[in-house]
Amino acid sequence: DESVLREQSTFERVLSALEDAGVEKQAAVAAINERQRSLGITIEAAAVLDARSRGVDVDDVAERARSELEDEG
């Protein structure tokens, strides 16, 4: 199945970490969207900031997001 082989995006990985930490998915997505809108940043950056503000360790995901941004630049 193709979906099994597809690697999770940075956003999906952070969202999974938030859910694993007990944050309701809908609440997490709403908070991330608000942070993205208010700060004018990417959804990935907003997700990492939201997770960190909740005390959820996403350093591995944050590093991956940073690398992706450097590759694009």
PDB file of N, CA, C and O in Angstrom:
ATOM      1  N   ASP A   1       0.834  -1.186   0.000  1.00  0.00           N
ATOM      2  CA  ASP A   1       0.000   0.000   0.000  1.00  0.00           C
ATOM      3  C   ASP A   1       0.877   1.247   0.000  1.00  0.00           C
ATOM      4  O   ASP A   1       1.784   1.376   0.801  1.00  0.00           O
ATOM      5  N   GLU A   2       0.580   2.160  -0.887  1.00  0.00           N
ATOM      6  CA  GLU A   2       1.397   3.359  -1.083  1.00  0.00           C
ATOM      7  C   GLU A   2       1.427   4.253   0.160  1.00  0.00           C
ATOM      8  O   GLU A   2       2.445   4.844   0.490  1.00  0.00           O
ATOM      9  N   SER A   3       0.311   4.348   0.876  1.00  0.00           N
ATOM     10  CA  SER A   3       0.260   5.222   2.042  1.00  0.00           C
ATOM     11  C   SER A   3       1.167   4.736   3.162  1.00  0.00           C
ATOM     12  O   SER A   3       1.666   5.530   3.955  1.00  0.00           O
ATOM     13  N   VAL A   4       1.399   3.443   3.259  1.00  0.00           N
ATOM     14  CA  VAL A   4       2.286   2.898   4.278  1.00  0.00           C
ATOM     15  C   VAL A   4       3.722   3.279   3.978  1.00  0.00           C
ATOM     16  O   VAL A   4       4.521   3.546   4.882  1.00  0.00           O
ATOM     17  N   LEU A   5       4.061   3.351   2.711  1.00  0.00           N
ATOM     18  CA  LEU A   5       5.420   3.659   2.302  1.00  0.00           C
ATOM     19  C   LEU A   5       5.727   5.154   2.381  1.00  0.00           C
ATOM     20  O   LEU A   5       6.883   5.542   2.469  1.00  0.00           O
ATOM     21  N   ARG A   6       4.702   5.971   2.373  1.00  0.00           N
ATOM     22  CA  ARG A   6       4.888   7.424   2.399  1.00  0.00           C
ATOM     23  C   ARG A   6       5.389   7.856   3.776  1.00  0.00           C
ATOM     24  O   ARG A   6       4.845   7.488   4.798  1.00  0.00           O
ATOM     25  N   GLU A   7       6.434   8.642   3.770  1.00  0.00           N
ATOM     26  CA  GLU A   7       6.997   9.150   5.022  1.00  0.00           C
ATOM     27  C   GLU A   7       6.123  10.290   5.541  1.00  0.00           C
ATOM     28  O   GLU A   7       5.615  11.093   4.772  1.00  0.00           O
ATOM     29  N   GLN A   8       5.961  10.345   6.857  1.00  0.00           N
ATOM     30  CA  GLN A   8       5.173  11.426   7.446  1.00  0.00           C
ATOM     31  C   GLN A   8       5.863  12.762   7.246  1.00  0.00           C
ATOM     32  O   GLN A   8       7.081  12.861   7.335  1.00  0.00           O
ATOM     33  N   SER A   9       5.059  13.790   7.005  1.00  0.00           N
ATOM     34  CA  SER A   9       5.606  15.136   6.896  1.00  0.00           C
ATOM     35  C   SER A   9       6.012  15.625   8.280  1.00  0.00           C
ATOM     36  O   SER A   9       5.636  15.051   9.307  1.00  0.00           O
ATOM     37  N   THR A  10       6.764  16.700   8.304  1.00  0.00           N
ATOM     38  CA  THR A  10       7.174  17.299   9.568  1.00  0.00           C
ATOM     39  C   THR A  10       5.948  17.654  10.404  1.00  0.00           C
ATOM     40  O   THR A  10       5.886  17.366  11.601  1.00  0.00           O
ATOM     41  N   PHE A  11       4.965  18.271   9.790  1.00  0.00           N
ATOM     42  CA  PHE A  11       3.736  18.637  10.501  1.00  0.00           C
ATOM     43  C   PHE A  11       3.067  17.402  11.098  1.00  0.00           C
ATOM     44  O   PHE A  11       2.656  17.421  12.263  1.00  0.00           O
ATOM     45  N   GLU A  12       2.946  16.342  10.319  1.00  0.00           N
ATOM     46  CA  GLU A  12       2.306  15.117  10.805  1.00  0.00           C
ATOM     47  C   GLU A  12       3.067  14.505  11.976  1.00  0.00           C
ATOM     48  O   GLU A  12       2.461  14.006  12.927  1.00  0.00           O
ATOM     49  N   ARG A  13       4.381  14.572  11.927  1.00  0.00           N
ATOM     50  CA  ARG A  13       5.188  14.015  13.015  1.00  0.00           C
ATOM     51  C   ARG A  13       4.995  14.803  14.305  1.00  0.00           C
ATOM     52  O   ARG A  13       4.884  14.232  15.388  1.00  0.00           O
ATOM     53  N   VAL A  14       4.942  16.126  14.200  1.00  0.00           N
ATOM     54  CA  VAL A  14       4.719  16.950  15.393  1.00  0.00           C
ATOM     55  C   VAL A  14       3.307  16.711  15.923  1.00  0.00           C
ATOM     56  O   VAL A  14       3.107  16.558  17.134  1.00  0.00           O
ATOM     57  N   LEU A  15       2.334  16.656  15.042  1.00  0.00           N
ATOM     58  CA  LEU A  15       0.960  16.406  15.461  1.00  0.00           C
ATOM     59  C   LEU A  15       0.843  15.057  16.171  1.00  0.00           C
ATOM     60  O   LEU A  15       0.172  14.940  17.203  1.00  0.00           O
ATOM     61  N   SER A  16       1.524  14.051  15.661  1.00  0.00           N
ATOM     62  CA  SER A  16       1.526  12.733  16.317  1.00  0.00           C
ATOM     63  C   SER A  16       2.136  12.807  17.712  1.00  0.00           C
ATOM     64  O   SER A  16       1.629  12.202  18.656  1.00  0.00           O
ATOM     65  N   ALA A  17       3.219  13.567  17.838  1.00  0.00           N
ATOM     66  CA  ALA A  17       3.862  13.725  19.148  1.00  0.00           C
ATOM     67  C   ALA A  17       2.926  14.424  20.125  1.00  0.00           C
ATOM     68  O   ALA A  17       2.852  14.054  21.305  1.00  0.00           O
ATOM     69  N   LEU A  18       2.200  15.421  19.644  1.00  0.00           N
ATOM     70  CA  LEU A  18       1.241  16.121  20.490  1.00  0.00           C
ATOM     71  C   LEU A  18       0.122  15.181  20.937  1.00  0.00           C
ATOM     72  O   LEU A  18      -0.258  15.164  22.111  1.00  0.00           O
ATOM     73  N   GLU A  19      -0.384  14.386  19.999  1.00  0.00           N
ATOM     74  CA  GLU A  19      -1.438  13.431  20.344  1.00  0.00           C
ATOM     75  C   GLU A  19      -0.929  12.392  21.339  1.00  0.00           C
ATOM     76  O   GLU A  19      -1.630  12.047  22.293  1.00  0.00           O
ATOM     77  N   ASP A  20       0.287  11.927  21.140  1.00  0.00           N
ATOM     78  CA  ASP A  20       0.888  10.963  22.070  1.00  0.00           C
ATOM     79  C   ASP A  20       1.019  11.550  23.472  1.00  0.00           C
ATOM     80  O   ASP A  20       0.987  10.816  24.463  1.00  0.00           O
ATOM     81  N   ALA A  21       1.164  12.880  23.543  1.00  0.00           N
ATOM     82  CA  ALA A  21       1.295  13.560  24.826  1.00  0.00           C
ATOM     83  C   ALA A  21      -0.070  13.877  25.447  1.00  0.00           C
ATOM     84  O   ALA A  21      -0.141  14.492  26.499  1.00  0.00           O
ATOM     85  N   GLY A  22      -1.131  13.477  24.762  1.00  0.00           N
ATOM     86  CA  GLY A  22      -2.469  13.654  25.319  1.00  0.00           C
ATOM     87  C   GLY A  22      -3.222  14.872  24.839  1.00  0.00           C
ATOM     88  O   GLY A  22      -4.299  15.184  25.355  1.00  0.00           O
ATOM     89  N   VAL A  23      -2.685  15.567  23.840  1.00  0.00           N
ATOM     90  CA  VAL A  23      -3.363  16.748  23.303  1.00  0.00           C
ATOM     91  C   VAL A  23      -4.367  16.284  22.247  1.00  0.00           C
ATOM     92  O   VAL A  23      -4.034  15.492  21.370  1.00  0.00           O
ATOM     93  N   GLU A  24      -5.591  16.785  22.355  1.00  0.00           N
ATOM     94  CA  GLU A  24      -6.623  16.430  21.384  1.00  0.00           C
ATOM     95  C   GLU A  24      -6.237  16.999  20.016  1.00  0.00           C
ATOM     96  O   GLU A  24      -5.812  18.165  19.904  1.00  0.00           O
ATOM     97  N   LYS A  25      -6.372  16.184  18.980  1.00  0.00           N
ATOM     98  CA  LYS A  25      -5.935  16.563  17.633  1.00  0.00           C
ATOM     99  C   LYS A  25      -6.569  17.879  17.178  1.00  0.00           C
ATOM    100  O   LYS A  25      -5.877  18.768  16.682  1.00  0.00           O
ATOM    101  N   GLN A  26      -7.877  18.016  17.334  1.00  0.00           N
ATOM    102  CA  GLN A  26      -8.563  19.223  16.871  1.00  0.00           C
ATOM    103  C   GLN A  26      -8.050  20.460  17.596  1.00  0.00           C
ATOM    104  O   GLN A  26      -7.834  21.507  16.978  1.00  0.00           O
ATOM    105  N   ALA A  27      -7.808  20.346  18.892  1.00  0.00           N
ATOM    106  CA  ALA A  27      -7.285  21.475  19.673  1.00  0.00           C
ATOM    107  C   ALA A  27      -5.873  21.824  19.231  1.00  0.00           C
ATOM    108  O   ALA A  27      -5.523  23.010  19.133  1.00  0.00           O
ATOM    109  N   ALA A  28      -5.064  20.812  18.958  1.00  0.00           N
ATOM    110  CA  ALA A  28      -3.691  21.041  18.514  1.00  0.00           C
ATOM    111  C   ALA A  28      -3.669  21.753  17.170  1.00  0.00           C
ATOM    112  O   ALA A  28      -2.937  22.739  16.990  1.00  0.00           O
ATOM    113  N   VAL A  29      -4.473  21.276  16.232  1.00  0.00           N
ATOM    114  CA  VAL A  29      -4.502  21.877  14.901  1.00  0.00           C
ATOM    115  C   VAL A  29      -4.984  23.322  14.977  1.00  0.00           C
ATOM    116  O   VAL A  29      -4.419  24.210  14.328  1.00  0.00           O
ATOM    117  N   ALA A  30      -6.002  23.582  15.786  1.00  0.00           N
ATOM    118  CA  ALA A  30      -6.516  24.949  15.937  1.00  0.00           C
ATOM    119  C   ALA A  30      -5.439  25.872  16.512  1.00  0.00           C
ATOM    120  O   ALA A  30      -5.245  26.994  16.024  1.00  0.00           O
ATOM    121  N   ALA A  31      -4.726  25.405  17.529  1.00  0.00           N
ATOM    122  CA  ALA A  31      -3.675  26.220  18.144  1.00  0.00           C
ATOM    123  C   ALA A  31      -2.526  26.467  17.173  1.00  0.00           C
ATOM    124  O   ALA A  31      -1.985  27.579  17.104  1.00  0.00           O
ATOM    125  N   ILE A  32      -2.162  25.451  16.425  1.00  0.00           N
ATOM    126  CA  ILE A  32      -1.078  25.579  15.452  1.00  0.00           C
ATOM    127  C   ILE A  32      -1.470  26.564  14.350  1.00  0.00           C
ATOM    128  O   ILE A  32      -0.678  27.434  13.973  1.00  0.00           O
ATOM    129  N   ASN A  33      -2.697  26.445  13.860  1.00  0.00           N
ATOM    130  CA  ASN A  33      -3.161  27.365  12.814  1.00  0.00           C
ATOM    131  C   ASN A  33      -3.168  28.812  13.301  1.00  0.00           C
ATOM    132  O   ASN A  33      -2.772  29.723  12.567  1.00  0.00           O
ATOM    133  N   GLU A  34      -3.597  29.022  14.531  1.00  0.00           N
ATOM    134  CA  GLU A  34      -3.621  30.373  15.096  1.00  0.00           C
ATOM    135  C   GLU A  34      -2.202  30.921  15.237  1.00  0.00           C
ATOM    136  O   GLU A  34      -1.938  32.078  14.925  1.00  0.00           O
ATOM    137  N   ARG A  35      -1.288  30.079  15.709  1.00  0.00           N
ATOM    138  CA  ARG A  35       0.107  30.515  15.865  1.00  0.00           C
ATOM    139  C   ARG A  35       0.705  30.842  14.496  1.00  0.00           C
ATOM    140  O   ARG A  35       1.421  31.838  14.344  1.00  0.00           O
ATOM    141  N   GLN A  36       0.418  30.021  13.500  1.00  0.00           N
ATOM    142  CA  GLN A  36       0.921  30.285  12.145  1.00  0.00           C
ATOM    143  C   GLN A  36       0.396  31.624  11.632  1.00  0.00           C
ATOM    144  O   GLN A  36       1.153  32.438  11.101  1.00  0.00           O
ATOM    145  N   ARG A  37      -0.884  31.854  11.819  1.00  0.00           N
ATOM    146  CA  ARG A  37      -1.501  33.086  11.334  1.00  0.00           C
ATOM    147  C   ARG A  37      -0.944  34.308  12.066  1.00  0.00           C
ATOM    148  O   ARG A  37      -0.568  35.298  11.448  1.00  0.00           O
ATOM    149  N   SER A  38      -0.856  34.230  13.374  1.00  0.00           N
ATOM    150  CA  SER A  38      -0.442  35.398  14.150  1.00  0.00           C
ATOM    151  C   SER A  38       1.041  35.732  13.976  1.00  0.00           C
ATOM    152  O   SER A  38       1.420  36.897  14.029  1.00  0.00           O
ATOM    153  N   LEU A  39       1.859  34.723  13.760  1.00  0.00           N
ATOM    154  CA  LEU A  39       3.300  34.961  13.617  1.00  0.00           C
ATOM    155  C   LEU A  39       3.768  35.044  12.158  1.00  0.00           C
ATOM    156  O   LEU A  39       4.894  35.440  11.898  1.00  0.00           O
ATOM    157  N   GLY A  40       2.915  34.616  11.228  1.00  0.00           N
ATOM    158  CA  GLY A  40       3.285  34.638   9.822  1.00  0.00           C
ATOM    159  C   GLY A  40       4.414  33.678   9.500  1.00  0.00           C
ATOM    160  O   GLY A  40       5.329  34.020   8.750  1.00  0.00           O
ATOM    161  N   ILE A  41       4.354  32.476  10.071  1.00  0.00           N
ATOM    162  CA  ILE A  41       5.401  31.464   9.870  1.00  0.00           C
ATOM    163  C   ILE A  41       4.802  30.230   9.207  1.00  0.00           C
ATOM    164  O   ILE A  41       3.585  30.134   9.044  1.00  0.00           O
ATOM    165  N   THR A  42       5.656  29.290   8.841  1.00  0.00           N
ATOM    166  CA  THR A  42       5.174  28.064   8.206  1.00  0.00           C
ATOM    167  C   THR A  42       4.401  27.220   9.209  1.00  0.00           C
ATOM    168  O   THR A  42       4.567  27.355  10.427  1.00  0.00           O
ATOM    169  N   ILE A  43       3.575  26.336   8.699  1.00  0.00           N
ATOM    170  CA  ILE A  43       2.799  25.437   9.557  1.00  0.00           C
ATOM    171  C   ILE A  43       3.725  24.535  10.368  1.00  0.00           C
ATOM    172  O   ILE A  43       3.454  24.224  11.527  1.00  0.00           O
ATOM    173  N   GLU A  44       4.850  24.138   9.772  1.00  0.00           N
ATOM    174  CA  GLU A  44       5.809  23.285  10.474  1.00  0.00           C
ATOM    175  C   GLU A  44       6.431  24.010  11.661  1.00  0.00           C
ATOM    176  O   GLU A  44       6.534  23.460  12.758  1.00  0.00           O
ATOM    177  N   ALA A  45       6.838  25.254  11.428  1.00  0.00           N
ATOM    178  CA  ALA A  45       7.434  26.037  12.507  1.00  0.00           C
ATOM    179  C   ALA A  45       6.415  26.284  13.616  1.00  0.00           C
ATOM    180  O   ALA A  45       6.733  26.185  14.804  1.00  0.00           O
ATOM    181  N   ALA A  46       5.189  26.584  13.236  1.00  0.00           N
ATOM    182  CA  ALA A  46       4.134  26.807  14.221  1.00  0.00           C
ATOM    183  C   ALA A  46       3.875  25.544  15.036  1.00  0.00           C
ATOM    184  O   ALA A  46       3.667  25.621  16.251  1.00  0.00           O
ATOM    185  N   ALA A  47       3.906  24.398  14.387  1.00  0.00           N
ATOM    186  CA  ALA A  47       3.681  23.138  15.088  1.00  0.00           C
ATOM    187  C   ALA A  47       4.784  22.870  16.100  1.00  0.00           C
ATOM    188  O   ALA A  47       4.522  22.461  17.238  1.00  0.00           O
ATOM    189  N   VAL A  48       6.028  23.102  15.699  1.00  0.00           N
ATOM    190  CA  VAL A  48       7.162  22.899  16.611  1.00  0.00           C
ATOM    191  C   VAL A  48       7.053  23.850  17.800  1.00  0.00           C
ATOM    192  O   VAL A  48       7.232  23.440  18.955  1.00  0.00           O
ATOM    193  N   LEU A  49       6.739  25.112  17.554  1.00  0.00           N
ATOM    194  CA  LEU A  49       6.599  26.076  18.643  1.00  0.00           C
ATOM    195  C   LEU A  49       5.473  25.679  19.597  1.00  0.00           C
ATOM    196  O   LEU A  49       5.611  25.785  20.818  1.00  0.00           O
ATOM    197  N   ASP A  50       4.366  25.215  19.028  1.00  0.00           N
ATOM    198  CA  ASP A  50       3.236  24.802  19.869  1.00  0.00           C
ATOM    199  C   ASP A  50       3.624  23.613  20.742  1.00  0.00           C
ATOM    200  O   ASP A  50       3.339  23.597  21.939  1.00  0.00           O
ATOM    201  N   ALA A  51       4.283  22.642  20.140  1.00  0.00           N
ATOM    202  CA  ALA A  51       4.699  21.453  20.899  1.00  0.00           C
ATOM    203  C   ALA A  51       5.656  21.848  22.025  1.00  0.00           C
ATOM    204  O   ALA A  51       5.489  21.416  23.169  1.00  0.00           O
ATOM    205  N   ARG A  52       6.617  22.670  21.710  1.00  0.00           N
ATOM    206  CA  ARG A  52       7.584  23.094  22.729  1.00  0.00           C
ATOM    207  C   ARG A  52       6.902  23.873  23.851  1.00  0.00           C
ATOM    208  O   ARG A  52       7.256  23.726  25.015  1.00  0.00           O
ATOM    209  N   SER A  53       5.910  24.688  23.513  1.00  0.00           N
ATOM    210  CA  SER A  53       5.204  25.462  24.541  1.00  0.00           C
ATOM    211  C   SER A  53       4.413  24.555  25.476  1.00  0.00           C
ATOM    212  O   SER A  53       4.120  24.931  26.608  1.00  0.00           O
ATOM    213  N   ARG A  54       4.085  23.357  24.994  1.00  0.00           N
ATOM    214  CA  ARG A  54       3.356  22.375  25.809  1.00  0.00           C
ATOM    215  C   ARG A  54       4.302  21.401  26.513  1.00  0.00           C
ATOM    216  O   ARG A  54       3.861  20.472  27.180  1.00  0.00           O
ATOM    217  N   GLY A  55       5.605  21.582  26.316  1.00  0.00           N
ATOM    218  CA  GLY A  55       6.579  20.702  26.949  1.00  0.00           C
ATOM    219  C   GLY A  55       6.765  19.374  26.238  1.00  0.00           C
ATOM    220  O   GLY A  55       7.282  18.419  26.812  1.00  0.00           O
ATOM    221  N   VAL A  56       6.366  19.308  24.964  1.00  0.00           N
ATOM    222  CA  VAL A  56       6.507  18.079  24.178  1.00  0.00           C
ATOM    223  C   VAL A  56       7.830  18.140  23.424  1.00  0.00           C
ATOM    224  O   VAL A  56       8.103  19.109  22.699  1.00  0.00           O
ATOM    225  N   ASP A  57       8.653  17.113  23.591  1.00  0.00           N
ATOM    226  CA  ASP A  57       9.971  17.067  22.956  1.00  0.00           C
ATOM    227  C   ASP A  57       9.840  16.732  21.475  1.00  0.00           C
ATOM    228  O   ASP A  57       9.411  15.636  21.114  1.00  0.00           O
ATOM    229  N   VAL A  58      10.175  17.679  20.637  1.00  0.00           N
ATOM    230  CA  VAL A  58      10.141  17.468  19.185  1.00  0.00           C
ATOM    231  C   VAL A  58      11.455  17.917  18.553  1.00  0.00           C
ATOM    232  O   VAL A  58      11.486  18.332  17.395  1.00  0.00           O
ATOM    233  N   ASP A  59      12.543  17.830  19.321  1.00  0.00           N
ATOM    234  CA  ASP A  59      13.835  18.296  18.815  1.00  0.00           C
ATOM    235  C   ASP A  59      14.255  17.595  17.529  1.00  0.00           C
ATOM    236  O   ASP A  59      14.788  18.225  16.621  1.00  0.00           O
ATOM    237  N   ASP A  60      13.999  16.280  17.438  1.00  0.00           N
ATOM    238  CA  ASP A  60      14.368  15.548  16.224  1.00  0.00           C
ATOM    239  C   ASP A  60      13.592  16.067  15.020  1.00  0.00           C
ATOM    240  O   ASP A  60      14.145  16.240  13.936  1.00  0.00           O
ATOM    241  N   VAL A  61      12.324  16.362  15.220  1.00  0.00           N
ATOM    242  CA  VAL A  61      11.486  16.880  14.137  1.00  0.00           C
ATOM    243  C   VAL A  61      11.898  18.308  13.791  1.00  0.00           C
ATOM    244  O   VAL A  61      11.941  18.685  12.618  1.00  0.00           O
ATOM    245  N   ALA A  62      12.217  19.099  14.805  1.00  0.00           N
ATOM    246  CA  ALA A  62      12.637  20.481  14.572  1.00  0.00           C
ATOM    247  C   ALA A  62      13.915  20.513  13.735  1.00  0.00           C
ATOM    248  O   ALA A  62      14.051  21.347  12.831  1.00  0.00           O
ATOM    249  N   GLU A  63      14.833  19.631  14.026  1.00  0.00           N
ATOM    250  CA  GLU A  63      16.087  19.580  13.260  1.00  0.00           C
ATOM    251  C   GLU A  63      15.805  19.207  11.804  1.00  0.00           C
ATOM    252  O   GLU A  63      16.394  19.770  10.885  1.00  0.00           O
ATOM    253  N   ARG A  64      14.885  18.279  11.597  1.00  0.00           N
ATOM    254  CA  ARG A  64      14.527  17.879  10.235  1.00  0.00           C
ATOM    255  C   ARG A  64      13.911  19.058   9.487  1.00  0.00           C
ATOM    256  O   ARG A  64      14.236  19.306   8.324  1.00  0.00           O
ATOM    257  N   ALA A  65      13.034  19.792  10.157  1.00  0.00           N
ATOM    258  CA  ALA A  65      12.402  20.955   9.525  1.00  0.00           C
ATOM    259  C   ALA A  65      13.447  22.003   9.163  1.00  0.00           C
ATOM    260  O   ALA A  65      13.397  22.592   8.087  1.00  0.00           O
ATOM    261  N   ARG A  66      14.402  22.222  10.045  1.00  0.00           N
ATOM    262  CA  ARG A  66      15.471  23.181   9.795  1.00  0.00           C
ATOM    263  C   ARG A  66      16.276  22.759   8.556  1.00  0.00           C
ATOM    264  O   ARG A  66      16.604  23.574   7.696  1.00  0.00           O
ATOM    265  N   SER A  67      16.587  21.479   8.468  1.00  0.00           N
ATOM    266  CA  SER A  67      17.353  20.966   7.323  1.00  0.00           C
ATOM    267  C   SER A  67      16.578  21.145   6.029  1.00  0.00           C
ATOM    268  O   SER A  67      17.152  21.498   4.996  1.00  0.00           O
ATOM    269  N   GLU A  68      15.267  20.884   6.079  1.00  0.00           N
ATOM    270  CA  GLU A  68      14.440  21.053   4.872  1.00  0.00           C
ATOM    271  C   GLU A  68      14.430  22.507   4.416  1.00  0.00           C
ATOM    272  O   GLU A  68      14.504  22.786   3.222  1.00  0.00           O
ATOM    273  N   LEU A  69      14.373  23.432   5.360  1.00  0.00           N
ATOM    274  CA  LEU A  69      14.392  24.849   5.007  1.00  0.00           C
ATOM    275  C   LEU A  69      15.728  25.250   4.380  1.00  0.00           C
ATOM    276  O   LEU A  69      15.765  26.009   3.421  1.00  0.00           O
ATOM    277  N   GLU A  70      16.814  24.715   4.932  1.00  0.00           N
ATOM    278  CA  GLU A  70      18.139  25.019   4.379  1.00  0.00           C
ATOM    279  C   GLU A  70      18.279  24.462   2.966  1.00  0.00           C
ATOM    280  O   GLU A  70      18.879  25.112   2.112  1.00  0.00           O
ATOM    281  N   ASP A  71      17.720  23.265   2.727  1.00  0.00           N
ATOM    282  CA  ASP A  71      17.792  22.662   1.401  1.00  0.00           C
ATOM    283  C   ASP A  71      17.018  23.484   0.376  1.00  0.00           C
ATOM    284  O   ASP A  71      17.404  23.575  -0.789  1.00  0.00           O
ATOM    285  N   GLU A  72      15.905  24.098   0.809  1.00  0.00           N
ATOM    286  CA  GLU A  72      15.084  24.900  -0.088  1.00  0.00           C
ATOM    287  C   GLU A  72      15.737  26.247  -0.402  1.00  0.00           C
ATOM    288  O   GLU A  72      15.499  26.819  -1.441  1.00  0.00           O
ATOM    289  N   GLY A  73      16.517  26.754   0.557  1.00  0.00           N
ATOM    290  CA  GLY A  73      17.110  28.088   0.412  1.00  0.00           C
ATOM    291  C   GLY A  73      18.268  28.071  -0.471  1.00  0.00           C
ATOM    292  O   GLY A  73      18.597  28.626  -1.397  1.00  0.00           O
TER     293      GLY A  73
END
